[in-house]
PDB file of C-alpha atoms and ligand atoms in Angstrom:
ATOM      1  CA  THR A 408       4.242   9.350  -2.930  1.00 95.00           C
ATOM      2  CA  GLU A 409       1.645   9.222  -0.164  1.00 97.00           C
ATOM      3  CA  LEU A 410       2.623  12.777   0.819  1.00 97.00           C
ATOM      4  CA  ASP A 411       1.968  14.165  -2.678  1.00 96.00           C
ATOM      5  CA  LEU A 412      -1.665  14.413  -1.565  1.00 97.00           C
ATOM      6  CA  SER A 413      -2.475  16.891   1.197  1.00 98.00           C
ATOM      7  CA  PRO A 414      -4.503  15.486   4.117  1.00 98.00           C
ATOM      8  CA  ASP A 415      -7.604  17.180   2.665  1.00 98.00           C
ATOM      9  CA  GLU A 416      -6.969  15.665  -0.770  1.00 98.00           C
ATOM     10  CA  THR A 417      -6.412  12.230   0.789  1.00 98.00           C
ATOM     11  CA  MET A 418      -9.718  12.467   2.637  1.00 98.00           C
ATOM     12  CA  ARG A 419     -11.481  13.535  -0.570  1.00 98.00           C
ATOM     13  CA  VAL A 420     -10.071  10.498  -2.374  1.00 98.00           C
ATOM     14  CA  LEU A 421     -11.111   8.235   0.502  1.00 98.00           C
ATOM     15  CA  ASP A 422     -14.629   9.704   0.618  1.00 98.00           C
ATOM     16  CA  GLU A 423     -14.951   9.051  -3.102  1.00 98.00           C
ATOM     17  CA  ALA A 424     -13.595   5.501  -2.622  1.00 98.00           C
ATOM     18  CA  ARG A 425     -16.341   4.854  -0.071  1.00 98.00           C
ATOM     19  CA  ARG A 426     -18.962   6.160  -2.530  1.00 98.00           C
ATOM     20  CA  LEU A 427     -17.533   4.019  -5.340  1.00 98.00           C
ATOM     21  CA  LYS A 428     -17.583   0.948  -3.084  1.00 98.00           C
ATOM     22  CA  SER A 429     -21.237   1.535  -2.337  1.00 98.00           C
ATOM     23  CA  ASP A 430     -22.023   2.103  -6.039  1.00 98.00           C
ATOM     24  CA  ARG A 431     -20.330  -1.165  -6.976  1.00 98.00           C
ATOM     25  CA  SER A 432     -22.210  -3.132  -4.345  1.00 97.00           C
ATOM     26  CA  ARG A 433     -25.465  -1.745  -5.800  1.00 98.00           C
ATOM     27  CA  GLY A 434     -24.458  -2.520  -9.393  1.00 97.00           C
ATOM     28  CA  VAL A 435     -24.313   1.134 -10.457  1.00 96.00           C
ATOM     29  CA  GLN A 436     -22.616   1.517 -13.876  1.00 94.00           C
ATOM     30  CA  LEU A 437     -20.041   4.331 -13.975  1.00 96.00           C
ATOM     31  CA  ASN A 438     -18.126   5.960 -16.825  1.00 97.00           C
ATOM     32  CA  SER A 439     -16.043   8.678 -15.163  1.00 98.00           C
ATOM     33  CA  LEU A 440     -12.930   7.506 -17.083  1.00 98.00           C
ATOM     34  CA  ALA A 441     -14.689   6.883 -20.425  1.00 98.00           C
ATOM     35  CA  GLY A 442     -12.439   7.817 -23.333  1.00 98.00           C
ATOM     36  CA  LYS A 443      -9.308   7.504 -21.201  1.00 98.00           C
ATOM     37  CA  ALA A 444      -6.536   4.910 -21.327  1.00 98.00           C
ATOM     38  CA  VAL A 445      -4.290   3.662 -18.522  1.00 98.00           C
ATOM     39  CA  ALA A 446      -0.976   1.838 -18.971  1.00 98.00           C
ATOM     40  CA  LEU A 447       0.081  -0.637 -16.302  1.00 98.00           C
ATOM     41  CA  TYR A 448       3.838  -1.277 -16.227  1.00 98.00           C
ATOM     42  CA  PHE A 449       5.060  -4.081 -13.973  1.00 97.00           C
ATOM     43  CA  GLU A 450       8.708  -4.932 -13.351  1.00 95.00           C
ATOM     44  CA  LYS A 451       7.635  -7.313 -10.548  1.00 93.00           C
ATOM     45  CA  PRO A 452       4.879  -9.887 -10.013  1.00 94.00           C
ATOM     46  CA  SER A 453       1.518  -8.865  -8.542  1.00 96.00           C
ATOM     47  CA  VAL A 454      -1.953 -10.217  -7.871  1.00 98.00           C
ATOM     48  CA  ARG A 455      -3.818  -7.532  -5.927  1.00 98.00           C
ATOM     49  CA  THR A 456      -2.326  -4.478  -7.621  1.00 98.00           C
ATOM     50  CA  ARG A 457      -2.655  -5.870 -11.139  1.00 98.00           C
ATOM     51  CA  VAL A 458      -6.224  -7.120 -10.739  1.00 98.00           C
ATOM     52  CA  SER A 459      -7.482  -4.103  -8.793  1.00 98.00           C
ATOM     53  CA  PHE A 460      -5.987  -1.479 -11.123  1.00 98.00           C
ATOM     54  CA  THR A 461      -7.193  -3.349 -14.210  1.00 98.00           C
ATOM     55  CA  LEU A 462     -10.744  -3.660 -12.906  1.00 98.00           C
ATOM     56  CA  ALA A 463     -10.732  -0.162 -11.414  1.00 98.00           C
ATOM     57  CA  ALA A 464      -9.910   1.392 -14.775  1.00 98.00           C
ATOM     58  CA  ARG A 465     -12.289  -0.845 -16.763  1.00 98.00           C
ATOM     59  CA  GLU A 466     -15.222  -0.415 -14.377  1.00 98.00           C
ATOM     60  CA  LEU A 467     -14.881   3.360 -14.786  1.00 98.00           C
ATOM     61  CA  GLY A 468     -14.863   3.021 -18.577  1.00 98.00           C
ATOM     62  CA  ALA A 469     -11.124   3.307 -19.350  1.00 98.00           C
ATOM     63  CA  GLU A 470      -9.005   1.153 -21.652  1.00 98.00           C
ATOM     64  CA  VAL A 471      -6.111  -0.732 -20.020  1.00 98.00           C
ATOM     65  CA  VAL A 472      -2.810  -1.729 -21.612  1.00 98.00           C
ATOM     66  CA  GLU A 473      -0.496  -3.966 -19.606  1.00 97.00           C
ATOM     67  CA  LEU A 474       3.245  -3.690 -20.137  1.00 97.00           C
ATOM     68  CA  GLY A 475       6.234  -5.198 -18.391  1.00 91.00           C
ATOM     69  CA  SER A 476       9.691  -6.617 -18.706  1.00 84.00           C
ATOM     70  CA  HIS A 477       8.178  -9.669 -20.451  1.00 86.00           C
ATOM     71  CA  ASN A 478       6.653  -7.733 -23.402  1.00 92.00           C
ATOM     72  CA  THR A 479       8.781  -4.583 -23.749  1.00 94.00           C
ATOM     73  CA  LYS A 480      12.464  -3.771 -24.111  1.00 93.00           C
ATOM     74  CA  VAL A 481      12.313  -1.082 -21.433  1.00 91.00           C
ATOM     75  CA  GLY A 482      15.592  -1.093 -19.547  1.00 82.00           C
ATOM     76  CA  HIS A 483      17.186  -3.519 -22.015  1.00 88.00           C
ATOM     77  CA  GLY A 484      16.928  -1.872 -25.417  1.00 91.00           C
ATOM     78  CA  GLU A 485      14.473   0.992 -24.901  1.00 94.00           C
ATOM     79  CA  ASP A 486      15.345   4.019 -22.829  1.00 95.00           C
ATOM     80  CA  LEU A 487      13.067   4.648 -19.855  1.00 96.00           C
ATOM     81  CA  GLU A 488      12.653   8.353 -20.631  1.00 97.00           C
ATOM     82  CA  ASP A 489      11.716   7.568 -24.249  1.00 97.00           C
ATOM     83  CA  PHE A 490       9.194   5.008 -22.988  1.00 97.00           C
ATOM     84  CA  ALA A 491       7.482   7.703 -20.895  1.00 98.00           C
ATOM     85  CA  MET A 492       7.518  10.209 -23.748  1.00 98.00           C
ATOM     86  CA  VAL A 493       5.941   7.724 -26.147  1.00 98.00           C
ATOM     87  CA  LEU A 494       3.228   6.801 -23.642  1.00 98.00           C
ATOM     88  CA  ASN A 495       2.416  10.509 -23.248  1.00 98.00           C
ATOM     89  CA  GLY A 496       0.890  10.337 -26.718  1.00 98.00           C
ATOM     90  CA  TYR A 497      -1.222   7.271 -26.002  1.00 98.00           C
ATOM     91  CA  VAL A 498      -2.464   7.098 -22.409  1.00 98.00           C
ATOM     92  CA  HIS A 499      -3.810   9.369 -19.683  1.00 98.00           C
ATOM     93  CA  ALA A 500      -2.085   7.691 -16.705  1.00 98.00           C
ATOM     94  CA  LEU A 501       0.807   5.337 -16.098  1.00 98.00           C
ATOM     95  CA  VAL A 502       0.669   2.910 -13.168  1.00 98.00           C
ATOM     96  CA  ALA A 503       4.148   1.530 -12.503  1.00 98.00           C
ATOM     97  CA  ARG A 504       5.461  -1.189 -10.181  1.00 98.00           C
ATOM     98  CA  VAL A 505       9.231  -0.944 -10.196  1.00 97.00           C
ATOM     99  CA  PHE A 506      12.319  -2.020  -8.333  1.00 95.00           C
ATOM    100  CA  GLY A 507      13.949   1.366  -7.775  1.00 96.00           C
ATOM    101  CA  GLN A 508      12.211   4.587  -6.786  1.00 96.00           C
ATOM    102  CA  SER A 509      14.579   6.310  -9.235  1.00 97.00           C
ATOM    103  CA  THR A 510      12.756   4.524 -12.087  1.00 97.00           C
ATOM    104  CA  LEU A 511       9.507   6.186 -11.034  1.00 97.00           C
ATOM    105  CA  ASP A 512      11.254   9.527 -10.686  1.00 96.00           C
ATOM    106  CA  THR A 513      12.612   9.197 -14.231  1.00 97.00           C
ATOM    107  CA  LEU A 514       9.186   8.238 -15.612  1.00 97.00           C
ATOM    108  CA  ALA A 515       7.590  11.163 -13.778  1.00 97.00           C
ATOM    109  CA  LYS A 516      10.227  13.560 -15.120  1.00 97.00           C
ATOM    110  CA  ARG A 517       9.244  12.788 -18.721  1.00 98.00           C
ATOM    111  CA  ALA A 518       5.559  11.989 -18.247  1.00 98.00           C
ATOM    112  CA  THR A 519       2.942  14.624 -18.934  1.00 98.00           C
ATOM    113  CA  MET A 520       0.272  12.309 -17.467  1.00 98.00           C
ATOM    114  CA  PRO A 521       0.054  11.206 -13.821  1.00 98.00           C
ATOM    115  CA  VAL A 522       2.474   8.430 -12.807  1.00 98.00           C
ATOM    116  CA  ILE A 523       1.073   6.269 -10.011  1.00 98.00           C
ATOM    117  CA  ASN A 524       3.405   4.304  -7.754  1.00 98.00           C
ATOM    118  CA  ALA A 525       2.162   0.719  -7.689  1.00 98.00           C
ATOM    119  CA  LEU A 526       5.108  -0.200  -5.410  1.00 98.00           C
ATOM    120  CA  SER A 527       8.773   0.717  -5.427  1.00 97.00           C
ATOM    121  CA  ASP A 528      11.610  -0.291  -3.144  1.00 96.00           C
ATOM    122  CA  GLU A 529      10.864   2.778  -1.001  1.00 97.00           C
ATOM    123  CA  ARG A 530       7.076   3.114  -0.987  1.00 98.00           C
ATOM    124  CA  HIS A 531       3.682   1.475  -1.545  1.00 98.00           C
ATOM    125  CA  PRO A 532       1.285   4.429  -1.363  1.00 98.00           C
ATOM    126  CA  CYS A 533      -1.772   2.769  -2.955  1.00 98.00           C
ATOM    127  CA  GLN A 534      -1.562   0.024  -0.337  1.00 98.00           C
ATOM    128  CA  ALA A 535      -1.444   2.710   2.357  1.00 98.00           C
ATOM    129  CA  LEU A 536      -4.586   4.355   0.933  1.00 98.00           C
ATOM    130  CA  ALA A 537      -6.425   1.020   1.154  1.00 99.00           C
ATOM    131  CA  ASP A 538      -5.135   0.497   4.695  1.00 98.00           C
ATOM    132  CA  VAL A 539      -6.364   3.914   5.818  1.00 98.00           C
ATOM    133  CA  MET A 540      -9.728   3.355   4.123  1.00 98.00           C
ATOM    134  CA  THR A 541     -10.077   0.102   6.068  1.00 98.00           C
ATOM    135  CA  ILE A 542      -9.209   1.821   9.355  1.00 98.00           C
ATOM    136  CA  LEU A 543     -11.788   4.541   8.641  1.00 98.00           C
ATOM    137  CA  GLU A 544     -14.441   1.929   7.851  1.00 98.00           C
ATOM    138  CA  ARG A 545     -13.731   0.047  11.072  1.00 98.00           C
ATOM    139  CA  PHE A 546     -13.241   2.982  13.465  1.00 98.00           C
ATOM    140  CA  GLY A 547     -14.868   5.960  11.755  1.00 98.00           C
ATOM    141  CA  ARG A 548     -11.733   8.035  12.297  1.00 97.00           C
ATOM    142  CA  ILE A 549      -7.945   7.742  12.192  1.00 98.00           C
ATOM    143  CA  ASP A 550      -6.735  10.942  13.811  1.00 96.00           C
ATOM    144  CA  ASP A 551      -6.469   9.609  17.382  1.00 91.00           C
ATOM    145  CA  ARG A 552      -5.853   5.956  16.592  1.00 98.00           C
ATOM    146  CA  VAL A 553      -2.701   3.987  17.422  1.00 98.00           C
ATOM    147  CA  ILE A 554      -1.414   1.876  14.545  1.00 98.00           C
ATOM    148  CA  THR A 555       1.374  -0.608  15.275  1.00 98.00           C
ATOM    149  CA  PHE A 556       3.386  -2.057  12.418  1.00 98.00           C
ATOM    150  CA  VAL A 557       5.398  -5.135  13.410  1.00 98.00           C
ATOM    151  CA  GLY A 558       8.252  -6.002  11.053  1.00 98.00           C
ATOM    152  CA  GLU A 559      10.750  -4.461   8.708  1.00 96.00           C
ATOM    153  CA  GLY A 560      10.599  -0.703   8.141  1.00 97.00           C
ATOM    154  CA  ASN A 561      10.091  -1.411   4.450  1.00 96.00           C
ATOM    155  CA  ASN A 562       8.110   0.249   1.646  1.00 97.00           C
ATOM    156  CA  VAL A 563       4.755  -0.876   3.083  1.00 98.00           C
ATOM    157  CA  ALA A 564       5.629   0.354   6.583  1.00 98.00           C
ATOM    158  CA  THR A 565       6.989   3.636   5.253  1.00 98.00           C
ATOM    159  CA  SER A 566       3.917   4.555   3.215  1.00 98.00           C
ATOM    160  CA  LEU A 567       1.450   3.527   5.913  1.00 98.00           C
ATOM    161  CA  ALA A 568       3.410   5.395   8.585  1.00 98.00           C
ATOM    162  CA  LEU A 569       3.660   8.607   6.574  1.00 98.00           C
ATOM    163  CA  LEU A 570       0.075   8.579   5.284  1.00 98.00           C
ATOM    164  CA  ALA A 571      -1.508   7.698   8.646  1.00 98.00           C
ATOM    165  CA  ALA A 572       0.670  10.234  10.487  1.00 98.00           C
ATOM    166  CA  SER A 573      -0.274  12.895   7.931  1.00 98.00           C
ATOM    167  CA  LEU A 574      -3.888  12.283   9.038  1.00 98.00           C
ATOM    168  CA  GLY A 575      -3.077  12.553  12.742  1.00 98.00           C
ATOM    169  CA  ALA A 576      -2.498   8.936  13.815  1.00 98.00           C
ATOM    170  CA  GLU A 577       0.241   7.660  16.106  1.00 98.00           C
ATOM    171  CA  VAL A 578       2.163   5.004  14.177  1.00 98.00           C
ATOM    172  CA  ARG A 579       4.557   2.712  16.049  1.00 98.00           C
ATOM    173  CA  VAL A 580       6.946   0.680  13.928  1.00 98.00           C
ATOM    174  CA  ALA A 581       8.563  -2.202  15.839  1.00 98.00           C
ATOM    175  CA  SER A 582      11.575  -3.638  14.003  1.00 98.00           C
ATOM    176  CA  PRO A 583      14.731  -5.535  14.939  1.00 97.00           C
ATOM    177  CA  VAL A 584      17.896  -3.457  15.185  1.00 97.00           C
ATOM    178  CA  GLY A 585      19.154  -2.880  11.645  1.00 96.00           C
ATOM    179  CA  TYR A 586      15.710  -3.166  10.038  1.00 96.00           C
ATOM    180  CA  ALA A 587      14.059   0.045  11.252  1.00 98.00           C
ATOM    181  CA  LEU A 588      12.324   2.675   9.128  1.00 98.00           C
ATOM    182  CA  PRO A 589      14.962   4.557   7.113  1.00 97.00           C
ATOM    183  CA  ALA A 590      16.159   7.937   8.362  1.00 98.00           C
ATOM    184  CA  TRP A 591      14.813   9.697   5.245  1.00 98.00           C
ATOM    185  CA  ALA A 592      11.319   8.423   6.040  1.00 98.00           C
ATOM    186  CA  LEU A 593      11.509   9.638   9.630  1.00 98.00           C
ATOM    187  CA  ALA A 594      12.718  13.027   8.381  1.00 98.00           C
ATOM    188  CA  GLN A 595       9.518  13.300   6.320  1.00 98.00           C
ATOM    189  CA  THR A 596       7.354  13.034   9.456  1.00 98.00           C
ATOM    190  CA  GLU A 597       8.341  16.553  10.462  1.00 97.00           C
ATOM    191  CA  GLY A 598       5.306  18.823  10.477  1.00 97.00           C
ATOM    192  CA  LEU A 599       2.763  16.006  10.135  1.00 98.00           C
ATOM    193  CA  ALA A 600      -0.319  16.115  12.339  1.00 98.00           C
ATOM    194  CA  GLY A 601       0.458  12.739  13.919  1.00 98.00           C
ATOM    195  CA  LYS A 602       3.687  10.983  14.815  1.00 98.00           C
ATOM    196  CA  VAL A 603       5.804   7.980  13.882  1.00 98.00           C
ATOM    197  CA  VAL A 604       7.566   6.169  16.725  1.00 98.00           C
ATOM    198  CA  PRO A 605      10.228   3.612  15.776  1.00 98.00           C
ATOM    199  CA  CYS A 606      10.943   0.996  18.456  1.00 97.00           C
ATOM    200  CA  VAL A 607      12.381  -2.478  18.874  1.00 98.00           C
ATOM    201  CA  ASP A 608      10.053  -4.361  21.248  1.00 98.00           C
ATOM    202  CA  PRO A 609       6.873  -5.550  19.443  1.00 98.00           C
ATOM    203  CA  ARG A 610       5.105  -6.257  22.774  1.00 98.00           C
ATOM    204  CA  GLN A 611       5.605  -2.699  23.971  1.00 98.00           C
ATOM    205  CA  ALA A 612       4.517  -1.366  20.576  1.00 98.00           C
ATOM    206  CA  ALA A 613       1.308  -3.430  20.645  1.00 98.00           C
ATOM    207  CA  GLU A 614       0.148  -2.102  24.041  1.00 98.00           C
ATOM    208  CA  GLY A 615      -3.185  -0.321  23.597  1.00 98.00           C
ATOM    209  CA  ALA A 616      -3.021  -0.317  19.784  1.00 98.00           C
ATOM    210  CA  HIS A 617      -6.183  -0.036  17.685  1.00 98.00           C
ATOM    211  CA  VAL A 618      -4.576  -1.592  14.604  1.00 99.00           C
ATOM    212  CA  LEU A 619      -1.829  -4.204  14.270  1.00 98.00           C
ATOM    213  CA  VAL A 620      -0.157  -4.533  10.871  1.00 98.00           C
ATOM    214  CA  THR A 621       2.585  -6.739   9.547  1.00 98.00           C
ATOM    215  CA  ASP A 622       4.216  -7.780   6.272  1.00 98.00           C
ATOM    216  CA  THR A 623       6.216 -10.719   5.015  1.00 96.00           C
ATOM    217  CA  TRP A 624       9.644 -11.238   6.565  1.00 96.00           C
ATOM    218  CA  VAL A 625      11.169 -11.836   3.121  1.00 92.00           C
ATOM    219  CA  SER A 626      10.107  -9.081   0.722  1.00 84.00           C
ATOM    220  CA  MET A 627      10.243  -9.366  -3.087  1.00 79.00           C
ATOM    221  CA  GLY A 628      13.849  -9.269  -4.208  1.00 80.00           C
ATOM    222  CA  ARG A 629      15.222 -10.257  -0.757  1.00 84.00           C
ATOM    223  CA  GLU A 630      14.987 -14.023  -1.282  1.00 88.00           C
ATOM    224  CA  GLY A 631      18.786 -14.349  -1.214  1.00 90.00           C
ATOM    225  CA  ASP A 632      18.784 -13.156   2.422  1.00 90.00           C
ATOM    226  CA  ALA A 633      15.841 -15.335   3.503  1.00 92.00           C
ATOM    227  CA  ALA A 634      17.670 -17.300   6.210  1.00 93.00           C
ATOM    228  CA  ALA A 635      19.088 -14.180   7.871  1.00 92.00           C
ATOM    229  CA  LEU A 636      15.738 -12.380   7.665  1.00 94.00           C
ATOM    230  CA  ARG A 637      13.842 -15.303   9.209  1.00 95.00           C
ATOM    231  CA  ALA A 638      16.347 -15.385  12.089  1.00 95.00           C
ATOM    232  CA  ALA A 639      16.112 -11.626  12.629  1.00 96.00           C
ATOM    233  CA  PHE A 640      12.284 -11.488  12.613  1.00 97.00           C
ATOM    234  CA  VAL A 641      11.442 -14.636  14.585  1.00 96.00           C
ATOM    235  CA  ASP A 642      10.003 -12.558  17.488  1.00 96.00           C
ATOM    236  CA  TYR A 643       8.069 -10.220  15.145  1.00 98.00           C
ATOM    237  CA  ARG A 644       4.940 -12.268  14.544  1.00 98.00           C
ATOM    238  CA  LEU A 645       1.278 -11.316  14.867  1.00 98.00           C
ATOM    239  CA  ASP A 646      -0.017 -14.067  17.144  1.00 98.00           C
ATOM    240  CA  GLU A 647      -2.719 -14.213  19.783  1.00 97.00           C
ATOM    241  CA  ALA A 648      -0.296 -13.328  22.579  1.00 98.00           C
ATOM    242  CA  LEU A 649       0.694 -10.110  20.835  1.00 98.00           C
ATOM    243  CA  ILE A 650      -2.891  -9.218  19.968  1.00 98.00           C
ATOM    244  CA  ALA A 651      -3.894  -9.664  23.624  1.00 98.00           C
ATOM    245  CA  ARG A 652      -1.777  -6.573  24.374  1.00 98.00           C
ATOM    246  CA  ALA A 653      -3.767  -4.410  21.957  1.00 98.00           C
ATOM    247  CA  ARG A 654      -7.200  -2.897  22.588  1.00 98.00           C
ATOM    248  CA  PRO A 655     -10.151  -5.320  22.775  1.00 98.00           C
ATOM    249  CA  GLU A 656     -11.548  -3.879  19.525  1.00 98.00           C
ATOM    250  CA  ALA A 657      -8.183  -3.972  17.729  1.00 98.00           C
ATOM    251  CA  ILE A 658      -8.052  -5.147  14.119  1.00 98.00           C
ATOM    252  CA  VAL A 659      -5.284  -6.910  12.210  1.00 98.00           C
ATOM    253  CA  MET A 660      -4.128  -5.990   8.707  1.00 98.00           C
ATOM    254  CA  HIS A 661      -1.638  -7.481   6.234  1.00 98.00           C
ATOM    255  CA  CYS A 662      -1.061  -6.254   2.669  1.00 98.00           C
ATOM    256  CA  LEU A 663      -0.576  -9.857   1.411  1.00 98.00           C
ATOM    257  CA  PRO A 664       0.794 -12.203   0.260  1.00 97.00           C
ATOM    258  CA  ALA A 665       1.300 -13.674   3.751  1.00 98.00           C
ATOM    259  CA  VAL A 666       3.411 -16.576   4.941  1.00 97.00           C
ATOM    260  CA  ARG A 667       1.259 -18.186   7.603  1.00 96.00           C
ATOM    261  CA  GLY A 668       3.326 -19.318  10.580  1.00 96.00           C
ATOM    262  CA  GLU A 669       5.998 -16.705   9.929  1.00 97.00           C
ATOM    263  CA  GLU A 670       4.885 -13.068  10.322  1.00 98.00           C
ATOM    264  CA  ILE A 671       1.263 -14.019  11.149  1.00 98.00           C
ATOM    265  CA  THR A 672      -0.403 -17.114  12.563  1.00 98.00           C
ATOM    266  CA  GLU A 673      -3.226 -18.899  10.803  1.00 98.00           C
ATOM    267  CA  ALA A 674      -5.522 -18.287  13.803  1.00 98.00           C
ATOM    268  CA  VAL A 675      -4.992 -14.529  13.579  1.00 98.00           C
ATOM    269  CA  MET A 676      -5.202 -14.320   9.804  1.00 98.00           C
ATOM    270  CA  TYR A 677      -8.599 -16.046   9.695  1.00 98.00           C
ATOM    271  CA  GLY A 678      -9.761 -14.946  13.151  1.00 97.00           C
ATOM    272  CA  PRO A 679     -12.351 -12.380  14.237  1.00 97.00           C
ATOM    273  CA  ARG A 680      -9.837  -9.511  14.415  1.00 98.00           C
ATOM    274  CA  SER A 681      -8.746  -9.894  10.800  1.00 98.00           C
ATOM    275  CA  ALA A 682      -9.610  -7.032   8.438  1.00 98.00           C
ATOM    276  CA  ILE A 683      -7.245  -8.457   5.823  1.00 98.00           C
ATOM    277  CA  TRP A 684      -9.815  -9.366   3.159  1.00 98.00           C
ATOM    278  CA  GLN A 685     -11.601  -6.032   3.493  1.00 98.00           C
ATOM    279  CA  GLU A 686      -8.195  -4.337   3.181  1.00 98.00           C
ATOM    280  CA  ALA A 687      -7.434  -6.290  -0.013  1.00 98.00           C
ATOM    281  CA  GLU A 688     -10.811  -5.408  -1.549  1.00 98.00           C
ATOM    282  CA  ASN A 689     -10.319  -1.749  -0.718  1.00 98.00           C
ATOM    283  CA  ARG A 690      -7.363  -1.612  -3.113  1.00 98.00           C
ATOM    284  CA  LEU A 691      -9.958  -1.580  -5.906  1.00 98.00           C
ATOM    285  CA  HIS A 692     -11.995   1.268  -4.482  1.00 98.00           C
ATOM    286  CA  VAL A 693      -9.125   3.603  -3.514  1.00 98.00           C
ATOM    287  CA  GLN A 694      -7.435   3.147  -6.880  1.00 98.00           C
ATOM    288  CA  LYS A 695     -10.643   4.008  -8.704  1.00 98.00           C
ATOM    289  CA  ALA A 696     -10.952   7.150  -6.607  1.00 98.00           C
ATOM    290  CA  LEU A 697      -7.284   8.030  -7.079  1.00 98.00           C
ATOM    291  CA  MET A 698      -7.445   7.687 -10.878  1.00 98.00           C
ATOM    292  CA  GLU A 699     -10.628   9.759 -10.973  1.00 98.00           C
ATOM    293  CA  TYR A 700      -8.984  12.445  -8.842  1.00 98.00           C
ATOM    294  CA  LEU A 701      -5.806  12.565 -10.918  1.00 97.00           C
TER     295      LEU A 701
HETATM  296  N1   CP B 982      -0.260  -6.043  -1.559  1.00 77.94           N
HETATM  297  C1   CP B 982       0.134  -6.084  -2.851  1.00 77.94           C
HETATM  298  O1   CP B 982       0.654  -5.091  -3.385  1.00 77.94           O
HETATM  299  O2   CP B 982      -0.099  -7.267  -3.480  1.00 77.94           O
HETATM  300  P1   CP B 982       0.478  -7.661  -4.910  1.00 77.94           P
HETATM  301  O3   CP B 982       1.975  -7.701  -4.763  1.00 77.94           O
HETATM  302  O4   CP B 982      -0.111  -8.998  -5.212  1.00 77.94           O
HETATM  303  O5   CP B 982       0.053  -6.608  -5.881  1.00 77.94           O
END
């Protein structure tokens, strides 16, 4: 999880990510993971996470093996714990995108190598690392910044809120009643340097913010509830009126994929405040740094 790294460790990873980004832009060849192998296990679709982890490992000299429900019997013929124990003998890290957090916990229980959460129903810590890297690039610091997340208190919101608060930020999460950050996530903010403030009104939450963030109204696996979700979130959209409430230098982020016209307007997504493409690219750099660190 995002809180498995101390604030100092997180900053070390992010410093290294910045160095790796610079190296890549200058064409520097690296081999810090030469001789290593990384398994990617996906129970769900992905563009950014799959491409960025694959390239991150390969550009550092590691082998990559991609596994998933389509080419294994894991969960329907092969026991999850056995899967982890077999991989222990082959690879040096397991990157896993799963439905349930309990799947990751089971893999981690049997794994002797690091298990990296590439998204679960509860958390998306690698996305949060890329988000914080982007905020640091744009503002130079995060500790006194106000970050407003507009939308469901989902895995993306949870990881960003906890990671940014661990580094001293104020994170406001504006969600309709019934869709707020879960109580267990709020309980984990105790003792963090910053704070997480759940609220309902997105306009109030956007006042004076440095960063505005949102995510799709209909997350993966929630398609059956799409009509109810669209009705609940209709006032939770990043548009120019909402951005006008934030600071003049405020930036906009979205983990993608986005549904233009729902949680974010086209004008905002492609406008001058958007840091969305930088945020997507930074997935590559933080994941390189994280794998190196682990
Ligand atoms: N943001 C993100 O995790 O994108 P993918 O689902 O495409 O990996």
